[in-house]
């Protein structure tokens, strides 16, 4: 109702996205309803990206949701936007690799790894461990 009353309110949109995050994480939805809600969530995330172009956190949510929907085209697009706008952020590379792992695309995985190694990425211990796990 709040979104219908004020569709241009970024605060309301953020609250709606947070609601979706919590709702989807609870694991209470069955297959068809879950897919329907994820499609709606995707639309809400796209709305935010229209309002705030290439918002990092929203792109990550979009990428992960697209993977859940097996919409790898949308996931690839979000990963590319992350790499273009945040090339030094470890989450950019972790999420880009996540897409290739989910797709089981070994060639693309190697391409992303090569691109990643050419950047002075700021890594945390967690990030290093995550990438090392996927490299195995």
PDB file of C-alpha atoms in Angstrom:
ATOM      1  CA  UNK A   1       0.000   0.000   0.000  1.00  0.00           C
ATOM      2  CA  UNK A   2       2.817   2.395   0.873  1.00  0.00           C
ATOM      3  CA  UNK A   3       4.499   1.668  -2.478  1.00  0.00           C
ATOM      4  CA  UNK A   4       1.266   2.406  -4.320  1.00  0.00           C
ATOM      5  CA  UNK A   5       0.828   5.689  -2.447  1.00  0.00           C
ATOM      6  CA  UNK A   6       4.365   6.900  -3.038  1.00  0.00           C
ATOM      7  CA  UNK A   7       6.141   4.841  -5.733  1.00  0.00           C
ATOM      8  CA  UNK A   8       9.042   7.316  -5.916  1.00  0.00           C
ATOM      9  CA  UNK A   9       9.961   7.097  -2.230  1.00  0.00           C
ATOM     10  CA  UNK A  10      13.381   5.522  -1.899  1.00  0.00           C
ATOM     11  CA  UNK A  11      12.794   4.966   1.838  1.00  0.00           C
ATOM     12  CA  UNK A  12       9.613   2.996   1.168  1.00  0.00           C
ATOM     13  CA  UNK A  13      11.340   1.051  -1.582  1.00  0.00           C
ATOM     14  CA  UNK A  14      14.230   0.195   0.741  1.00  0.00           C
ATOM     15  CA  UNK A  15      11.777  -0.991   3.396  1.00  0.00           C
ATOM     16  CA  UNK A  16       9.999  -3.125   0.806  1.00  0.00           C
ATOM     17  CA  UNK A  17      13.297  -4.655  -0.316  1.00  0.00           C
ATOM     18  CA  UNK A  18      14.228  -5.378   3.306  1.00  0.00           C
ATOM     19  CA  UNK A  19      10.840  -7.038   3.805  1.00  0.00           C
ATOM     20  CA  UNK A  20      11.455  -9.226   0.746  1.00  0.00           C
ATOM     21  CA  UNK A  21      14.958 -10.117   1.970  1.00  0.00           C
ATOM     22  CA  UNK A  22      13.601 -11.336   5.295  1.00  0.00           C
ATOM     23  CA  UNK A  23      10.540 -13.026   3.788  1.00  0.00           C
ATOM     24  CA  UNK A  24      12.493 -14.987   1.200  1.00  0.00           C
ATOM     25  CA  UNK A  25      15.197 -15.999   3.685  1.00  0.00           C
ATOM     26  CA  UNK A  26      12.695 -17.633   6.052  1.00  0.00           C
ATOM     27  CA  UNK A  27      12.268 -20.549   3.683  1.00  0.00           C
ATOM     28  CA  UNK A  28       8.519 -20.801   4.242  1.00  0.00           C
ATOM     29  CA  UNK A  29       7.502 -20.616   0.597  1.00  0.00           C
ATOM     30  CA  UNK A  30       6.991 -23.612  -1.644  1.00  0.00           C
ATOM     31  CA  UNK A  31       8.347 -23.858  -5.168  1.00  0.00           C
ATOM     32  CA  UNK A  32       5.713 -22.068  -7.285  1.00  0.00           C
ATOM     33  CA  UNK A  33       4.957 -19.352  -4.745  1.00  0.00           C
ATOM     34  CA  UNK A  34       8.668 -18.853  -4.096  1.00  0.00           C
ATOM     35  CA  UNK A  35       9.327 -18.392  -7.809  1.00  0.00           C
ATOM     36  CA  UNK A  36       6.447 -15.925  -8.084  1.00  0.00           C
ATOM     37  CA  UNK A  37       7.751 -13.919  -5.124  1.00  0.00           C
ATOM     38  CA  UNK A  38      11.299 -13.933  -6.515  1.00  0.00           C
ATOM     39  CA  UNK A  39      10.004 -12.578  -9.832  1.00  0.00           C
ATOM     40  CA  UNK A  40       8.188  -9.809  -7.961  1.00  0.00           C
ATOM     41  CA  UNK A  41      11.350  -9.169  -5.921  1.00  0.00           C
ATOM     42  CA  UNK A  42      13.310  -8.880  -9.162  1.00  0.00           C
ATOM     43  CA  UNK A  43      10.903  -6.202 -10.370  1.00  0.00           C
ATOM     44  CA  UNK A  44      11.289  -4.280  -7.122  1.00  0.00           C
ATOM     45  CA  UNK A  45      15.085  -4.447  -7.389  1.00  0.00           C
ATOM     46  CA  UNK A  46      14.902  -3.254 -10.998  1.00  0.00           C
ATOM     47  CA  UNK A  47      12.738  -0.343  -9.847  1.00  0.00           C
ATOM     48  CA  UNK A  48      15.401   0.672  -7.350  1.00  0.00           C
ATOM     49  CA  UNK A  49      18.111   0.397  -9.992  1.00  0.00           C
ATOM     50  CA  UNK A  50      16.070   2.739 -12.173  1.00  0.00           C
ATOM     51  CA  UNK A  51      16.023   5.238  -9.318  1.00  0.00           C
ATOM     52  CA  UNK A  52      19.639   4.746  -8.201  1.00  0.00           C
ATOM     53  CA  UNK A  53      21.644   3.481 -11.134  1.00  0.00           C
ATOM     54  CA  UNK A  54      24.065   0.665 -10.358  1.00  0.00           C
ATOM     55  CA  UNK A  55      23.579   0.681  -6.587  1.00  0.00           C
ATOM     56  CA  UNK A  56      26.138  -1.889  -5.395  1.00  0.00           C
ATOM     57  CA  UNK A  57      24.046  -3.642  -2.750  1.00  0.00           C
ATOM     58  CA  UNK A  58      20.996  -3.762  -5.003  1.00  0.00           C
ATOM     59  CA  UNK A  59      23.063  -5.227  -7.840  1.00  0.00           C
ATOM     60  CA  UNK A  60      24.324  -7.952  -5.520  1.00  0.00           C
ATOM     61  CA  UNK A  61      20.763  -8.739  -4.437  1.00  0.00           C
ATOM     62  CA  UNK A  62      19.653  -8.755  -8.067  1.00  0.00           C
ATOM     63  CA  UNK A  63      22.490 -11.108  -9.015  1.00  0.00           C
ATOM     64  CA  UNK A  64      21.720 -13.558  -6.211  1.00  0.00           C
ATOM     65  CA  UNK A  65      17.995 -13.463  -6.897  1.00  0.00           C
ATOM     66  CA  UNK A  66      18.624 -14.007 -10.617  1.00  0.00           C
ATOM     67  CA  UNK A  67      20.737 -17.049  -9.772  1.00  0.00           C
ATOM     68  CA  UNK A  68      17.886 -18.383  -7.625  1.00  0.00           C
ATOM     69  CA  UNK A  69      15.588 -17.938 -10.618  1.00  0.00           C
ATOM     70  CA  UNK A  70      18.228 -19.513 -12.907  1.00  0.00           C
ATOM     71  CA  UNK A  71      18.125 -16.295 -14.937  1.00  0.00           C
ATOM     72  CA  UNK A  72      21.827 -16.298 -15.724  1.00  0.00           C
ATOM     73  CA  UNK A  73      21.531 -13.530 -18.302  1.00  0.00           C
ATOM     74  CA  UNK A  74      20.328 -11.106 -15.611  1.00  0.00           C
ATOM     75  CA  UNK A  75      22.956 -12.430 -13.194  1.00  0.00           C
ATOM     76  CA  UNK A  76      25.705 -11.881 -15.794  1.00  0.00           C
ATOM     77  CA  UNK A  77      24.473  -8.332 -16.441  1.00  0.00           C
ATOM     78  CA  UNK A  78      24.528  -7.510 -12.728  1.00  0.00           C
ATOM     79  CA  UNK A  79      28.008  -9.032 -12.382  1.00  0.00           C
ATOM     80  CA  UNK A  80      29.285  -6.970 -15.303  1.00  0.00           C
ATOM     81  CA  UNK A  81      27.847  -3.783 -13.790  1.00  0.00           C
ATOM     82  CA  UNK A  82      29.607  -4.615 -10.514  1.00  0.00           C
ATOM     83  CA  UNK A  83      32.921  -5.198 -12.286  1.00  0.00           C
ATOM     84  CA  UNK A  84      32.580  -1.936 -14.206  1.00  0.00           C
ATOM     85  CA  UNK A  85      31.678   0.223 -11.207  1.00  0.00           C
ATOM     86  CA  UNK A  86      33.496  -1.490  -8.307  1.00  0.00           C
ATOM     87  CA  UNK A  87      36.536  -3.235  -9.802  1.00  0.00           C
ATOM     88  CA  UNK A  88      38.536  -3.114  -6.557  1.00  0.00           C
ATOM     89  CA  UNK A  89      35.794  -4.499  -4.282  1.00  0.00           C
ATOM     90  CA  UNK A  90      36.183  -8.160  -3.371  1.00  0.00           C
ATOM     91  CA  UNK A  91      32.406  -8.667  -3.379  1.00  0.00           C
ATOM     92  CA  UNK A  92      32.393  -7.737  -7.068  1.00  0.00           C
ATOM     93  CA  UNK A  93      34.672 -10.654  -7.847  1.00  0.00           C
ATOM     94  CA  UNK A  94      33.077 -13.089  -5.407  1.00  0.00           C
ATOM     95  CA  UNK A  95      29.654 -12.435  -6.926  1.00  0.00           C
ATOM     96  CA  UNK A  96      30.995 -12.589 -10.493  1.00  0.00           C
ATOM     97  CA  UNK A  97      32.591 -15.943  -9.729  1.00  0.00           C
ATOM     98  CA  UNK A  98      29.399 -17.114  -8.007  1.00  0.00           C
ATOM     99  CA  UNK A  99      27.529 -16.736 -11.303  1.00  0.00           C
ATOM    100  CA  UNK A 100      30.077 -18.837 -13.192  1.00  0.00           C
ATOM    101  CA  UNK A 101      30.093 -21.505 -10.468  1.00  0.00           C
ATOM    102  CA  UNK A 102      26.296 -21.738 -10.557  1.00  0.00           C
ATOM    103  CA  UNK A 103      26.406 -21.962 -14.360  1.00  0.00           C
ATOM    104  CA  UNK A 104      29.226 -24.511 -14.188  1.00  0.00           C
ATOM    105  CA  UNK A 105      31.002 -22.419 -16.827  1.00  0.00           C
ATOM    106  CA  UNK A 106      34.692 -23.248 -16.380  1.00  0.00           C
ATOM    107  CA  UNK A 107      35.873 -21.041 -19.234  1.00  0.00           C
ATOM    108  CA  UNK A 108      34.060 -17.998 -17.927  1.00  0.00           C
ATOM    109  CA  UNK A 109      35.360 -18.783 -14.428  1.00  0.00           C
ATOM    110  CA  UNK A 110      38.931 -18.672 -15.760  1.00  0.00           C
ATOM    111  CA  UNK A 111      38.231 -15.422 -17.636  1.00  0.00           C
ATOM    112  CA  UNK A 112      36.881 -13.769 -14.488  1.00  0.00           C
ATOM    113  CA  UNK A 113      39.860 -15.067 -12.480  1.00  0.00           C
ATOM    114  CA  UNK A 114      42.300 -13.672 -15.049  1.00  0.00           C
ATOM    115  CA  UNK A 115      40.533 -10.312 -15.037  1.00  0.00           C
ATOM    116  CA  UNK A 116      40.450 -10.320 -11.227  1.00  0.00           C
ATOM    117  CA  UNK A 117      44.191 -10.980 -10.960  1.00  0.00           C
ATOM    118  CA  UNK A 118      44.905  -7.915 -13.086  1.00  0.00           C
ATOM    119  CA  UNK A 119      43.189  -5.653 -10.511  1.00  0.00           C
ATOM    120  CA  UNK A 120      44.548  -4.523  -7.149  1.00  0.00           C
ATOM    121  CA  UNK A 121      41.537  -5.916  -5.274  1.00  0.00           C
ATOM    122  CA  UNK A 122      41.291  -5.242  -1.539  1.00  0.00           C
ATOM    123  CA  UNK A 123      40.837  -8.733  -0.069  1.00  0.00           C
ATOM    124  CA  UNK A 124      39.694  -9.787   3.378  1.00  0.00           C
ATOM    125  CA  UNK A 125      40.557 -13.196   4.788  1.00  0.00           C
ATOM    126  CA  UNK A 126      36.963 -14.338   4.178  1.00  0.00           C
ATOM    127  CA  UNK A 127      37.129 -13.248   0.541  1.00  0.00           C
ATOM    128  CA  UNK A 128      40.422 -15.042  -0.015  1.00  0.00           C
ATOM    129  CA  UNK A 129      39.022 -18.224   1.505  1.00  0.00           C
ATOM    130  CA  UNK A 130      35.850 -18.067  -0.590  1.00  0.00           C
ATOM    131  CA  UNK A 131      37.777 -17.685  -3.855  1.00  0.00           C
ATOM    132  CA  UNK A 132      40.283 -20.364  -2.835  1.00  0.00           C
ATOM    133  CA  UNK A 133      37.418 -22.778  -2.177  1.00  0.00           C
ATOM    134  CA  UNK A 134      35.986 -22.230  -5.665  1.00  0.00           C
ATOM    135  CA  UNK A 135      39.429 -22.568  -7.254  1.00  0.00           C
ATOM    136  CA  UNK A 136      39.687 -26.098  -5.848  1.00  0.00           C
TER     137      UNK A 136
END
